[in-house]
Each structure stands twice: as structure tokens, then as C-alpha cells.
Coordinates of N, CA, C and O and ligand atoms in Angstrom, one line a residue:
M84 N -120.0 -67.6 -60.6 CA -120.0 -68.9 -61.1 C -119.8 -69.9 -59.8 O -119.1 -69.9 -59.1
V85 N -121.0 -70.7 -59.8 CA -120.9 -71.7 -58.6 C -120.2 -72.9 -59.1 O -120.2 -73.4 -60.1
E86 N -119.2 -73.4 -58.0 CA -118.5 -74.6 -58.3 C -119.4 -75.8 -58.3 O -120.3 -76.0 -57.5
P87 N -119.0 -76.8 -59.2 CA -120.0 -78.1 -59.2 C -119.7 -78.9 -58.0 O -118.6 -78.9 -57.2
A88 N -120.7 -79.6 -57.4 CA -120.5 -80.6 -56.1 C -119.7 -81.6 -56.7 O -120.1 -82.4 -57.5
L89 N -118.6 -82.0 -55.8 CA -117.9 -83.0 -56.1 C -117.8 -84.1 -55.1 O -117.9 -83.7 -54.1
A90 N -117.8 -85.4 -55.5 CA -117.7 -86.5 -54.6 C -116.3 -87.2 -54.8 O -115.8 -86.9 -56.2
F91 N -115.6 -87.5 -53.9 CA -114.2 -88.1 -54.2 C -114.2 -89.6 -54.1 O -114.7 -90.2 -53.1
I92 N -114.1 -90.3 -55.1 CA -114.1 -91.8 -55.1 C -112.6 -92.1 -55.3 O -111.9 -92.0 -56.4
G93 N -111.9 -92.7 -54.2 CA -110.5 -92.8 -54.1 C -109.9 -91.5 -54.5 O -110.2 -90.5 -53.8
R94 N -109.1 -91.4 -55.6 CA -108.5 -90.1 -55.9 C -109.0 -89.4 -57.0 O -108.7 -88.4 -57.5
I95 N -110.2 -90.0 -57.6 CA -110.8 -89.5 -58.8 C -112.0 -88.5 -58.4 O -112.8 -88.9 -57.4
E96 N -112.1 -87.5 -58.8 CA -113.2 -86.5 -58.5 C -114.5 -86.8 -59.5 O -114.3 -87.0 -60.7
V97 N -115.5 -87.0 -58.9 CA -116.8 -87.3 -59.7 C -117.8 -86.2 -59.4 O -118.1 -85.9 -58.3
E98 N -118.3 -85.7 -60.4 CA -119.4 -84.6 -60.3 C -120.8 -85.3 -59.6 O -121.2 -86.4 -60.4
M99 N -121.3 -84.7 -58.6 CA -122.4 -85.5 -58.1 C -123.7 -85.1 -58.8 O -123.8 -84.0 -59.4
K100 N -124.6 -86.1 -59.2 CA -125.7 -85.8 -60.0 C -126.8 -85.5 -58.8 O -127.2 -86.2 -58.1
I101 N -127.2 -84.1 -58.9 CA -128.1 -83.7 -58.0 C -129.5 -83.3 -58.5 O -129.6 -82.6 -59.5
A102 N -130.6 -83.8 -58.1 CA -132.0 -83.6 -58.6 C -132.7 -82.8 -57.7 O -132.6 -82.9 -56.4
V103 N -133.6 -82.1 -58.1 CA -134.5 -81.2 -57.4 C -135.9 -81.6 -57.8 O -136.3 -81.7 -59.0
Y104 N -136.7 -82.0 -56.8 CA -138.0 -82.4 -56.9 C -139.0 -81.2 -56.3 O -139.1 -81.2 -55.0
P105 N -139.5 -80.3 -57.1 CA -140.1 -79.2 -56.4 C -141.7 -79.6 -56.5 O -142.2 -80.2 -57.3
G106 N -142.4 -78.9 -55.6 CA -143.9 -78.9 -55.5 C -144.4 -78.3 -54.3 O -143.6 -77.6 -53.5
S107 N -145.6 -78.3 -54.1 CA -146.3 -77.6 -53.0 C -146.2 -78.4 -51.9 O -146.2 -77.9 -50.6
F108 N -146.5 -79.7 -52.1 CA -146.4 -80.8 -50.9 C -147.4 -80.3 -49.8 O -146.8 -80.2 -48.7
D109 N -148.7 -80.0 -50.1 CA -149.5 -79.4 -49.1 C -150.7 -80.4 -48.8 O -151.8 -80.1 -49.2
P110 N -150.5 -81.5 -48.3 CA -149.3 -82.2 -47.7 C -148.8 -83.2 -48.8 O -149.3 -83.4 -49.7
V111 N -147.4 -83.7 -48.4 CA -146.8 -84.9 -49.2 C -147.8 -86.0 -49.0 O -148.4 -86.3 -48.1
T112 N -147.9 -86.7 -50.2 CA -148.7 -87.8 -50.2 C -148.0 -89.0 -50.5 O -146.8 -89.0 -51.0
N113 N -148.6 -90.2 -50.7 CA -147.8 -91.4 -51.0 C -147.4 -91.3 -52.7 O -146.6 -92.0 -52.9
G114 N -148.1 -90.5 -53.4 CA -147.8 -90.4 -54.8 C -146.6 -89.6 -54.8 O -145.7 -90.0 -55.7
H115 N -146.5 -88.6 -54.1 CA -145.0 -87.9 -54.0 C -144.0 -88.9 -53.5 O -142.7 -88.9 -54.1
M116 N -144.3 -89.5 -52.5 CA -143.2 -90.5 -51.9 C -142.6 -91.4 -52.8 O -141.5 -91.9 -52.9
D117 N -143.7 -91.9 -53.8 CA -143.3 -92.9 -54.9 C -142.1 -92.2 -55.6 O -141.3 -92.9 -56.2
I118 N -142.5 -90.9 -56.1 CA -141.3 -90.3 -57.0 C -140.2 -90.1 -56.1 O -139.0 -90.3 -56.7
I119 N -140.2 -89.7 -54.9 CA -139.1 -89.4 -54.1 C -138.2 -90.6 -53.8 O -136.9 -90.7 -54.1
N120 N -138.9 -91.8 -53.6 CA -138.2 -93.1 -53.4 C -137.4 -93.4 -54.7 O -136.3 -93.9 -54.6
R121 N -138.2 -93.4 -55.7 CA -137.6 -94.0 -57.1 C -136.4 -93.0 -57.5 O -135.4 -93.5 -58.1
S122 N -136.6 -91.7 -57.3 CA -135.6 -90.8 -57.8 C -134.3 -90.8 -57.0 O -133.3 -90.7 -57.5
S123 N -134.5 -91.2 -55.7 CA -133.4 -91.4 -54.8 C -132.4 -92.4 -55.2 O -131.3 -92.6 -54.8
K124 N -133.1 -93.5 -55.9 CA -132.2 -94.7 -56.3 C -131.4 -94.2 -57.7 O -130.4 -94.9 -58.2
I125 N -131.7 -93.1 -58.3 CA -131.2 -92.6 -59.6 C -130.3 -91.7 -59.4 O -129.2 -91.8 -60.2
F126 N -130.3 -90.6 -58.6 CA -129.5 -89.6 -58.3 C -128.6 -89.7 -56.9 O -129.2 -90.3 -56.2
D127 N -127.5 -89.1 -57.2 CA -126.6 -89.0 -55.8 C -127.3 -88.4 -54.8 O -127.3 -88.9 -53.4
K128 N -127.9 -87.2 -55.1 CA -128.8 -86.6 -54.1 C -130.0 -86.0 -54.5 O -130.0 -85.6 -55.8
V129 N -131.2 -86.1 -53.9 CA -132.4 -85.4 -54.4 C -132.8 -84.4 -53.2 O -132.8 -84.7 -51.9
I130 N -133.0 -83.3 -53.8 CA -133.5 -82.2 -52.9 C -134.9 -82.0 -53.1 O -135.4 -81.6 -54.3
V131 N -135.8 -82.4 -52.1 CA -137.2 -82.0 -52.3 C -137.4 -80.6 -51.9 O -137.3 -80.2 -50.7
A132 N -137.9 -79.6 -52.8 CA -138.0 -78.4 -52.7 C -139.5 -77.9 -52.5 O -140.3 -78.0 -53.5
V133 N -139.9 -77.4 -51.3 CA -141.3 -76.8 -51.1 C -141.3 -75.5 -51.7 O -140.5 -74.5 -51.2
V134 N -142.3 -75.2 -52.6 CA -142.4 -74.0 -53.0 C -143.2 -73.1 -52.1 O -144.4 -73.6 -51.7
N135 N -142.8 -71.8 -52.1 CA -143.7 -70.8 -51.3 C -144.5 -70.1 -52.3 O -144.0 -69.0 -52.9
N136 N -145.7 -70.7 -52.8 CA -146.3 -70.2 -53.9 C -147.5 -69.4 -53.4 O -148.5 -69.8 -53.0
R137 N -147.4 -68.1 -53.8 CA -148.2 -67.0 -53.3 C -149.7 -67.2 -54.1 O -150.6 -66.5 -53.6
S138 N -149.7 -67.9 -55.2 CA -151.1 -67.9 -55.9 C -151.9 -69.1 -55.4 O -153.1 -69.2 -55.8
K139 N -151.3 -69.9 -54.3 CA -152.2 -70.9 -53.7 C -152.4 -70.5 -52.4 O -151.3 -70.1 -51.7
T140 N -153.4 -71.0 -51.8 CA -153.7 -70.8 -50.4 C -153.4 -72.1 -49.5 O -154.4 -73.0 -49.6
P141 N -152.2 -72.4 -49.1 CA -152.0 -73.8 -48.6 C -152.7 -74.0 -47.1 O -152.9 -72.9 -46.3
L142 N -152.9 -75.3 -46.9 CA -153.5 -75.5 -45.6 C -152.2 -75.6 -44.5 O -152.2 -75.0 -43.4
F143 N -151.0 -76.1 -45.0 CA -149.9 -76.2 -44.1 C -149.0 -74.9 -44.4 O -148.8 -74.7 -45.7
T144 N -148.3 -74.4 -43.3 CA -147.1 -73.6 -43.7 C -146.0 -74.2 -44.3 O -145.9 -75.5 -44.4
V145 N -145.0 -73.4 -44.9 CA -144.0 -74.1 -45.6 C -143.2 -75.0 -44.4 O -142.8 -76.0 -44.9
E146 N -143.1 -74.3 -43.2 CA -142.4 -74.9 -42.1 C -142.9 -76.5 -41.9 O -142.2 -77.3 -41.7
E147 N -144.4 -76.2 -41.9 CA -145.0 -77.6 -41.5 C -144.9 -78.5 -42.7 O -144.7 -79.7 -42.5
R148 N -144.9 -78.1 -43.9 CA -144.7 -78.9 -45.0 C -143.4 -79.7 -45.0 O -143.2 -80.8 -45.3
M149 N -142.5 -78.8 -44.7 CA -141.1 -79.4 -44.7 C -140.8 -80.4 -43.5 O -140.3 -81.4 -43.6
E150 N -141.6 -80.2 -42.3 CA -141.5 -81.0 -41.2 C -142.1 -82.3 -41.5 O -141.7 -83.4 -41.3
L151 N -143.3 -82.4 -42.1 CA -143.9 -83.5 -42.7 C -143.0 -84.4 -43.6 O -143.0 -85.6 -43.6
L152 N -142.4 -83.6 -44.5 CA -141.6 -84.3 -45.6 C -140.4 -84.9 -44.8 O -140.0 -85.9 -45.0
K153 N -139.8 -84.2 -43.8 CA -138.7 -84.7 -43.1 C -139.0 -86.1 -42.4 O -138.2 -87.0 -42.3
K154 N -140.1 -86.0 -41.9 CA -140.6 -87.2 -41.2 C -140.8 -88.4 -42.2 O -140.7 -89.5 -41.8
S155 N -141.2 -88.0 -43.3 CA -141.4 -89.0 -44.3 C -140.3 -89.7 -45.0 O -140.4 -90.7 -45.5
V156 N -139.2 -88.9 -45.0 CA -138.1 -89.4 -45.8 C -137.0 -90.1 -44.8 O -135.9 -90.3 -45.3
V157 N -137.3 -90.2 -43.6 CA -136.4 -90.9 -42.6 C -136.0 -92.2 -43.2 O -136.9 -93.0 -43.8
G158 N -134.9 -92.6 -43.4 CA -134.6 -93.8 -44.1 C -134.1 -93.7 -45.5 O -133.6 -94.5 -46.2
L159 N -134.0 -92.4 -46.0 CA -133.6 -92.1 -47.3 C -132.4 -91.1 -47.3 O -132.7 -89.8 -47.2
P160 N -131.0 -91.6 -46.9 CA -130.0 -90.7 -46.6 C -129.7 -89.7 -47.7 O -129.1 -88.7 -47.3
N161 N -130.0 -90.1 -48.7 CA -129.6 -89.0 -49.9 C -130.7 -88.0 -50.3 O -130.7 -87.3 -51.3
V162 N -131.7 -88.0 -49.4 CA -132.8 -87.1 -49.7 C -132.7 -85.9 -48.7 O -132.6 -86.0 -47.5
E163 N -132.8 -84.6 -49.2 CA -132.8 -83.5 -48.4 C -134.2 -82.6 -48.4 O -134.7 -82.6 -49.8
I164 N -134.5 -82.0 -47.6 CA -135.9 -81.2 -47.7 C -135.3 -79.7 -47.6 O -134.6 -79.3 -46.7
D165 N -135.8 -79.0 -48.5 CA -135.6 -77.4 -48.4 C -136.7 -76.6 -48.9 O -137.8 -77.3 -49.3
H166 N -136.5 -75.3 -49.1 CA -137.8 -74.6 -49.7 C -137.2 -73.6 -50.5 O -136.0 -73.2 -50.4
F167 N -138.1 -72.9 -51.3 CA -137.5 -71.9 -52.2 C -138.8 -70.9 -52.5 O -139.8 -71.4 -52.4
E168 N -138.5 -69.7 -52.9 CA -139.4 -68.7 -53.3 C -138.8 -68.1 -54.5 O -137.5 -68.0 -54.8
G169 N -139.5 -67.7 -55.5 CA -139.0 -67.3 -56.8 C -138.7 -68.2 -57.8 O -139.4 -69.2 -57.9
L170 N -137.9 -68.1 -58.8 CA -137.8 -69.0 -59.8 C -137.0 -70.2 -59.5 O -136.0 -70.3 -58.8
L171 N -137.7 -71.3 -59.9 CA -137.1 -72.6 -59.6 C -135.7 -72.7 -60.2 O -134.9 -73.3 -59.5
V172 N -135.4 -72.3 -61.5 CA -134.1 -72.5 -62.1 C -133.0 -71.8 -61.2 O -131.8 -72.2 -61.0
D173 N -133.4 -70.6 -60.4 CA -132.4 -70.0 -59.6 C -132.0 -70.7 -58.4 O -131.0 -71.0 -58.0
F174 N -133.1 -71.4 -58.0 CA -132.9 -72.3 -56.8 C -132.1 -73.4 -57.1 O -131.0 -73.8 -56.4
I175 N -132.3 -74.1 -58.3 CA -131.3 -75.2 -58.9 C -130.0 -74.8 -59.0 O -129.0 -75.4 -58.6
R176 N -129.8 -73.8 -59.5 CA -128.4 -73.2 -59.8 C -127.7 -73.1 -58.4 O -126.5 -73.4 -58.2
S177 N -128.4 -72.4 -57.4 CA -127.8 -72.2 -56.0 C -127.4 -73.5 -55.4 O -126.7 -73.4 -54.6
K178 N -128.1 -74.6 -55.8 CA -127.8 -75.9 -55.1 C -126.9 -76.6 -56.0 O -126.6 -77.9 -55.6
N179 N -126.2 -76.1 -57.0 CA -125.4 -77.0 -57.9 C -126.1 -78.2 -58.5 O -125.4 -79.1 -58.8
A180 N -127.4 -78.1 -58.5 CA -128.2 -79.3 -59.2 C -128.3 -79.2 -60.6 O -128.1 -78.0 -61.3
Q181 N -128.5 -80.3 -61.2 CA -128.6 -80.1 -62.8 C -129.9 -80.6 -63.3 O -130.2 -80.5 -64.5
V182 N -130.7 -81.3 -62.5 CA -131.9 -82.0 -62.9 C -133.2 -81.6 -62.1 O -133.2 -81.5 -61.0
I183 N -134.3 -81.4 -62.9 CA -135.4 -81.2 -62.2 C -136.3 -82.4 -62.4 O -136.4 -83.1 -63.5
V184 N -136.9 -83.1 -61.3 CA -137.7 -84.3 -61.4 C -139.2 -83.8 -61.1 O -139.5 -83.1 -60.4
R185 N -140.0 -84.3 -62.2 CA -141.5 -84.2 -61.9 C -142.1 -85.3 -62.2 O -141.6 -86.4 -63.0
G186 N -143.2 -85.7 -61.6 CA -144.0 -86.9 -61.6 C -145.2 -86.5 -62.6 O -145.8 -85.5 -62.7
L187 N -145.4 -87.6 -63.5 CA -146.7 -87.6 -64.3 C -147.6 -88.6 -64.0 O -147.3 -89.7 -63.8
R188 N -148.9 -88.0 -63.7 CA -149.9 -89.0 -63.2 C -150.8 -89.4 -64.3 O -151.2 -90.5 -64.3
A189 N -151.3 -88.4 -65.2 CA -152.1 -88.7 -66.1 C -151.8 -87.8 -67.3 O -151.0 -87.0 -67.3
I190 N -152.5 -88.1 -68.6 CA -152.2 -87.4 -69.7 C -152.5 -85.9 -69.5 O -151.9 -84.9 -69.9
S191 N -153.6 -85.7 -68.5 CA -153.8 -84.1 -68.2 C -152.7 -83.4 -67.6 O -152.8 -82.1 -67.7
D192 N -151.9 -84.1 -67.0 CA -150.6 -83.4 -66.4 C -149.7 -82.9 -67.6 O -148.9 -81.9 -67.3
F193 N -149.7 -83.7 -68.7 CA -148.6 -83.4 -69.6 C -148.6 -82.0 -70.2 O -147.5 -81.5 -70.2
E194 N -149.6 -81.3 -70.5 CA -149.6 -80.0 -71.1 C -148.9 -79.0 -70.3 O -148.1 -78.2 -70.6
Y195 N -149.3 -78.9 -68.9 CA -148.8 -78.0 -68.0 C -147.2 -78.4 -67.8 O -146.5 -77.5 -67.7
E196 N -147.1 -79.7 -67.6 CA -145.5 -80.1 -67.4 C -144.7 -79.7 -68.6 O -143.6 -79.3 -68.4
F197 N -145.2 -79.9 -69.8 CA -144.6 -79.7 -71.0 C -144.2 -78.3 -71.1 O -143.0 -77.8 -71.4
Q198 N -145.2 -77.4 -70.7 CA -145.0 -76.0 -70.8 C -144.1 -75.5 -69.8 O -143.0 -74.6 -70.0
M199 N -144.0 -76.0 -68.6 CA -143.1 -75.6 -67.6 C -141.7 -76.1 -67.9 O -140.7 -75.4 -67.8
A200 N -141.6 -77.3 -68.4 CA -140.2 -77.8 -68.9 C -139.7 -77.1 -69.9 O -138.5 -76.6 -69.9
L201 N -140.4 -76.6 -70.9 CA -139.9 -75.8 -72.0 C -139.5 -74.5 -71.4 O -138.3 -73.8 -71.9
M202 N -140.3 -73.8 -70.6 CA -140.0 -72.6 -70.1 C -138.6 -72.5 -69.2 O -137.8 -71.7 -69.3
N203 N -138.6 -73.6 -68.6 CA -137.2 -73.8 -67.7 C -136.1 -74.0 -68.6 O -135.0 -73.5 -68.1
R204 N -136.4 -74.6 -69.7 CA -135.1 -74.9 -70.6 C -134.8 -73.5 -71.2 O -133.5 -73.2 -71.5
K205 N -135.7 -72.8 -71.5 CA -135.5 -71.4 -72.0 C -134.6 -70.5 -71.0 O -133.7 -69.9 -71.5
L206 N -135.1 -70.7 -69.7 CA -134.4 -69.9 -68.8 C -133.0 -70.4 -68.4 O -132.1 -69.7 -68.0
A207 N -132.8 -71.9 -68.5 CA -131.7 -72.3 -68.0 C -131.4 -73.6 -68.8 O -131.8 -74.8 -68.4
P208 N -130.9 -73.4 -70.1 CA -130.6 -74.6 -70.9 C -129.8 -75.7 -70.4 O -130.0 -76.8 -70.9
E209 N -129.1 -75.6 -69.5 CA -128.1 -76.4 -68.9 C -129.0 -77.4 -67.9 O -128.4 -78.4 -67.5
I210 N -130.2 -77.0 -67.6 CA -130.9 -77.8 -66.4 C -131.9 -78.7 -67.3 O -132.6 -78.2 -68.2
E211 N -131.8 -79.9 -67.1 CA -132.6 -81.0 -67.7 C -133.8 -81.4 -66.8 O -133.7 -81.5 -65.6
T212 N -135.0 -81.5 -67.4 CA -136.2 -81.9 -66.7 C -136.4 -83.5 -66.9 O -136.5 -83.9 -68.1
V213 N -136.5 -84.3 -65.9 CA -136.7 -85.7 -66.1 C -138.2 -86.0 -65.4 O -138.5 -85.6 -64.4
F214 N -138.9 -86.7 -66.2 CA -140.3 -87.0 -65.8 C -140.4 -88.5 -65.5 O -139.7 -89.3 -66.0
M215 N -141.1 -88.9 -64.3 CA -141.2 -90.2 -63.9 C -142.7 -90.5 -64.0 O -143.7 -89.6 -63.4
M216 N -143.2 -91.6 -64.5 CA -144.5 -91.9 -64.4 C -145.0 -92.4 -62.9 O -144.2 -93.2 -62.5
T217 N -146.0 -91.8 -62.5 CA -146.4 -92.1 -61.1 C -146.9 -93.6 -61.1 O -147.6 -94.0 -62.1
R218 N -146.6 -94.3 -60.1 CA -147.2 -95.6 -60.0 C -148.7 -95.7 -60.2 O -149.4 -94.7 -59.8
H219 N -149.2 -96.6 -60.9 CA -150.5 -96.5 -61.4 C -151.6 -96.3 -60.2 O -152.6 -95.7 -60.2
K220 N -151.3 -97.0 -59.1 CA -152.1 -97.1 -57.9 C -152.2 -95.8 -57.3 O -153.1 -95.4 -56.4
Y221 N -151.4 -94.8 -57.6 CA -151.4 -93.4 -57.0 C -151.8 -92.4 -58.2 O -151.8 -91.1 -57.9
S222 N -152.1 -92.8 -59.2 CA -152.2 -91.8 -60.4 C -153.5 -90.9 -60.3 O -153.6 -89.9 -60.9
Y223 N -154.4 -91.2 -59.2 CA -155.7 -90.3 -59.0 C -155.5 -89.4 -57.9 O -156.2 -88.7 -57.5
L224 N -154.2 -89.6 -57.2 CA -153.9 -88.9 -56.0 C -153.6 -87.4 -56.2 O -152.8 -87.0 -57.1
S225 N -153.9 -86.4 -55.4 CA -153.5 -85.2 -55.4 C -153.5 -84.5 -53.7 O -154.4 -85.2 -53.0
S226 N -152.8 -83.6 -53.5 CA -152.9 -83.2 -52.1 C -154.4 -82.6 -52.0 O -154.9 -82.8 -50.6
S227 N -155.1 -82.1 -52.9 CA -156.2 -81.5 -52.5 C -157.3 -82.5 -52.3 O -158.2 -82.4 -51.4
I228 N -157.2 -83.6 -52.8 CA -158.2 -84.7 -52.8 C -158.0 -85.3 -51.4 O -159.1 -85.8 -50.8
V229 N -156.8 -85.4 -51.0 CA -156.5 -85.9 -49.7 C -157.2 -85.1 -48.6 O -157.8 -85.5 -47.7
K230 N -156.9 -83.8 -48.8 CA -157.6 -82.8 -48.0 C -158.9 -82.7 -47.8 O -159.7 -82.8 -46.8
E231 N -159.7 -83.0 -49.1 CA -161.1 -82.9 -49.2 C -161.6 -84.2 -48.4 O -162.4 -84.1 -47.5
V232 N -161.1 -85.3 -48.8 CA -161.7 -86.5 -48.2 C -161.5 -86.7 -46.8 O -162.3 -86.9 -45.9
G233 N -160.2 -86.1 -46.3 CA -159.8 -86.2 -44.9 C -160.7 -85.2 -44.1 O -161.3 -85.6 -43.0
S234 N -160.9 -83.9 -44.7 CA -161.9 -83.1 -44.0 C -163.2 -83.6 -43.8 O -163.9 -83.1 -42.8
L235 N -163.7 -84.3 -44.7 CA -165.1 -84.8 -44.6 C -165.3 -86.1 -43.9 O -166.3 -86.8 -44.0
G236 N -164.2 -86.6 -43.2 CA -164.2 -87.8 -42.4 C -163.8 -89.1 -43.0 O -164.1 -90.2 -42.5
G237 N -163.4 -88.9 -44.4 CA -163.1 -90.2 -45.1 C -161.8 -90.8 -44.7 O -160.9 -90.1 -44.1
C238 N -161.5 -92.0 -44.9 CA -160.1 -92.5 -44.5 C -159.2 -92.2 -45.5 O -159.2 -92.4 -46.8
I239 N -158.0 -91.6 -45.1 CA -156.9 -91.2 -45.9 C -155.7 -92.0 -45.5 O -154.6 -91.8 -46.0
K240 N -155.8 -93.0 -44.8 CA -154.8 -94.0 -44.3 C -153.8 -94.3 -45.4 O -152.5 -94.3 -45.2
D241 N -154.2 -94.9 -46.4 CA -153.3 -95.5 -47.6 C -152.8 -94.3 -48.7 O -152.2 -94.7 -49.4
L242 N -153.2 -93.0 -48.1 CA -152.9 -92.0 -49.2 C -151.8 -91.2 -48.9 O -151.1 -90.5 -49.7
V243 N -151.4 -91.2 -47.6 CA -150.3 -90.3 -47.2 C -149.4 -91.2 -46.2 O -149.8 -92.2 -45.8
P244 N -148.0 -91.0 -46.2 CA -147.1 -91.8 -45.4 C -147.7 -91.9 -43.8 O -148.3 -90.9 -43.2
E245 N -147.5 -93.1 -43.3 CA -148.3 -93.5 -42.0 C -147.8 -92.6 -40.9 O -148.4 -92.2 -40.1
S246 N -146.4 -92.4 -40.9 CA -145.8 -91.5 -39.8 C -146.5 -90.3 -39.6 O -146.4 -89.6 -38.7
I247 N -146.9 -89.6 -40.9 CA -147.6 -88.3 -40.6 C -149.0 -88.2 -40.7 O -149.7 -87.1 -40.6
L248 N -149.7 -89.3 -40.7 CA -151.1 -89.4 -40.7 C -151.9 -88.7 -39.5 O -152.7 -87.9 -39.7
P249 N -151.3 -88.9 -38.3 CA -152.0 -88.2 -37.1 C -151.8 -86.7 -37.2 O -152.8 -86.0 -37.0
Y250 N -150.7 -86.3 -37.7 CA -150.5 -84.7 -37.9 C -151.6 -84.2 -38.8 O -152.1 -83.2 -38.6
I251 N -151.7 -84.8 -39.9 CA -152.6 -84.3 -41.0 C -154.1 -84.3 -40.5 O -154.7 -83.4 -40.7
I252 N -154.5 -85.5 -39.8 CA -155.9 -85.5 -39.4 C -156.1 -84.4 -38.3 O -157.1 -83.8 -38.4
K253 N -155.1 -84.3 -37.5 CA -155.2 -83.2 -36.4 C -155.4 -81.8 -37.0 O -156.3 -81.1 -36.7
K254 N -154.5 -81.5 -38.0 CA -154.6 -80.1 -38.6 C -156.0 -80.0 -39.4 O -156.7 -79.0 -39.3
L255 N -156.4 -81.0 -40.1 CA -157.6 -81.0 -40.8 C -158.9 -80.9 -39.9 O -159.8 -80.1 -40.1
K256 N -158.9 -81.6 -38.7 CA -159.9 -81.3 -37.5 C -159.9 -79.8 -37.1 O -161.0 -79.3 -36.9
K257 N -158.6 -79.4 -36.9 CA -158.6 -77.9 -36.5 C -159.3 -76.8 -37.3 O -159.7 -75.8 -36.9
N258 N -159.1 -77.3 -38.7 CA -159.7 -76.4 -39.6 C -161.1 -76.6 -40.2 O -161.7 -76.6 -41.1
Ligands
LIG354 N1 -148.6 -87.6 -56.6 C1 -149.6 -87.0 -56.1 N2 -149.9 -85.8 -56.3 C2 -149.1 -85.2 -57.2 C3 -148.0 -85.8 -57.9 C4 -147.9 -87.1 -57.5 N3 -146.7 -87.7 -58.1 N4 -147.6 -84.9 -58.7 C5 -148.2 -83.9 -58.7 N5 -149.3 -83.9 -57.8 C6 -150.3 -83.0 -57.4 C7 -150.0 -82.2 -56.2 O1 -150.3 -82.8 -54.9 C8 -150.5 -80.9 -56.5 O2 -151.9 -81.1 -56.0 P1 -152.8 -79.9 -55.5 O3 -153.0 -78.9 -56.6 O4 -154.0 -80.6 -55.1 O5 -152.1 -79.2 -54.4 C9 -150.7 -80.7 -58.0 O6 -150.5 -82.1 -58.5 C10 -149.9 -79.8 -58.4 O7 -148.5 -80.3 -58.2 P2 -147.2 -79.6 -57.5 O8 -146.2 -80.6 -57.7 O9 -147.5 -79.1 -56.2 O10 -147.0 -78.4 -58.6 P3 -147.4 -77.0 -58.6 O11 -148.1 -76.8 -59.8 O12 -148.0 -76.5 -57.4 O13 -145.9 -76.2 -58.5 C11 -143.6 -75.9 -59.4 C12 -145.0 -76.8 -59.6 C13 -143.3 -75.7 -58.1 C14 -142.7 -76.7 -60.2 C15 -143.8 -74.5 -60.1 O14 -144.9 -73.9 -59.6 C16 -142.5 -73.7 -60.0 O15 -141.6 -73.8 -60.6 N6 -142.6 -72.6 -59.3 C17 -141.5 -71.7 -59.1 C18 -141.7 -70.4 -59.9 C19 -141.2 -70.6 -61.1 O16 -140.1 -70.9 -61.5 N7 -142.1 -70.3 -62.4 C20 -141.6 -70.7 -63.8 C21 -141.8 -72.2 -64.0 S1 -142.0 -72.4 -65.7

């Protein structure tokens, strides 16, 4: 049994609300950053968890994806970057977190997200999934589209955090 994460306010113990935002982040985009920024205002701590997903062939290694995320969340003190393999609910329990955050971009995301949320609830009824609507201007974004446009020489300046743009361009050129 894992002990809940506690914060002390004066002499009162308060359970910290910890959320996990999981994903491939190959690489992180401004759409992801929108969700990270907004969820960091709602929860005491947000853990952005990079999944080592064996069914996808990523461009960036897990370590590179975490590095890009770390550079992107400078200035958000309650956001942590981590990674996991295996079941998401096991990772969440190991972190004493209570909430899964997912972004919804379009109706097409809904079916897949609904299925995952229900399966996660079946596996771990104590964990709640919270959906945030992605800001309209990012609703068409995905990591794949950024990689495709970037690798064909298109401008990806407004699609990814500015601080990591040179790293992404360099990697795309290498490949
Ligand atoms: N802005 C921009 N892009 C977004 C986005 C947003 N707000 N939200 C999602 N996306 C894009 C991602 O960039 C990604 O694009 P890509 O396919 O081009 O790489 C795509 O949507 C998929 O999103 P992602 O968040 O990376 O999800 P995923 O489907 O790869 O993984 C996990 C989702 C990690 C939550 C899921 O695979 C998981 O839980 N894995 C662990 C194993 C497990 O527990 N399985 C049982 C779950 S029921």
C-alpha cells in the first residue's frame, strides 16, 4: 500500500492532487504544451510521462523526448518529466497520483480516448481521467504532422516550443 503524497499547510495535512499526462511526445508540440500549461494550474503537481511504446517507431529516443520536454517546461515548477513502460495505471499508482490528464483535439479522438478511459477505470477504479479540450488553434496538430512538414522543409516554428526548435530541425535533417 503506497502512502498518499502529503503537503503540510501550517499544521494541517493536505493530500496533494497529482495528475499524470501520458503520451508519446515524439516530439512535444505546442498542442501538448497547451494541455501541460493549463493542467499545471489545476493540479498541485503534473507528471508528464513519456511512454516507451513498442508498437510505435519513434524518431526520438525516450531520453531525447524527456530532454525536449524538460527544456519546454522550464518556468513551470510543479511539472515533472518522467517515463514509463507497461501499464499506465501501475505507473500512476507508483507515483501516488490520482488523475490521468488527456487532451481532446477533435471528435475523432473521442472514441479511442473513451475506450482507454473505461479500460483504465476497469483496471484502477480509484483513478479518474480528466479530459481537456485542446485550444482550437492547435486542434489539427500531432507529432507526426510536425515531423512530416519539418522533414519536407516546411516551417514548424509555431508548432513546437521555440526553445527546442533547433534540436528538432537538426534531428529531422539527420534523418
Ligand atoms: N496536441 C497535439 N498533439 C496531440 C495532442 C495535443 N493536445 N493530444 C494528442 N496528440 C497527438 C500526439 O502527438 C500523437 O501523435 P502521433 O500519433 O502523430 O505521434 C497522437 O495524438 C497520439 O497521442 P499520444 O498522447 O501520444 O497517445 P498514444 O496513443 O501514443 O499513447 C497512452 C497514449 C500513453 C496514454 C497509452 O498508449 C497508454 O496508456 N499506454 C500504456 C499501456 C497501457 O496502460 N495500456 C492500456 C491503456 S487502456
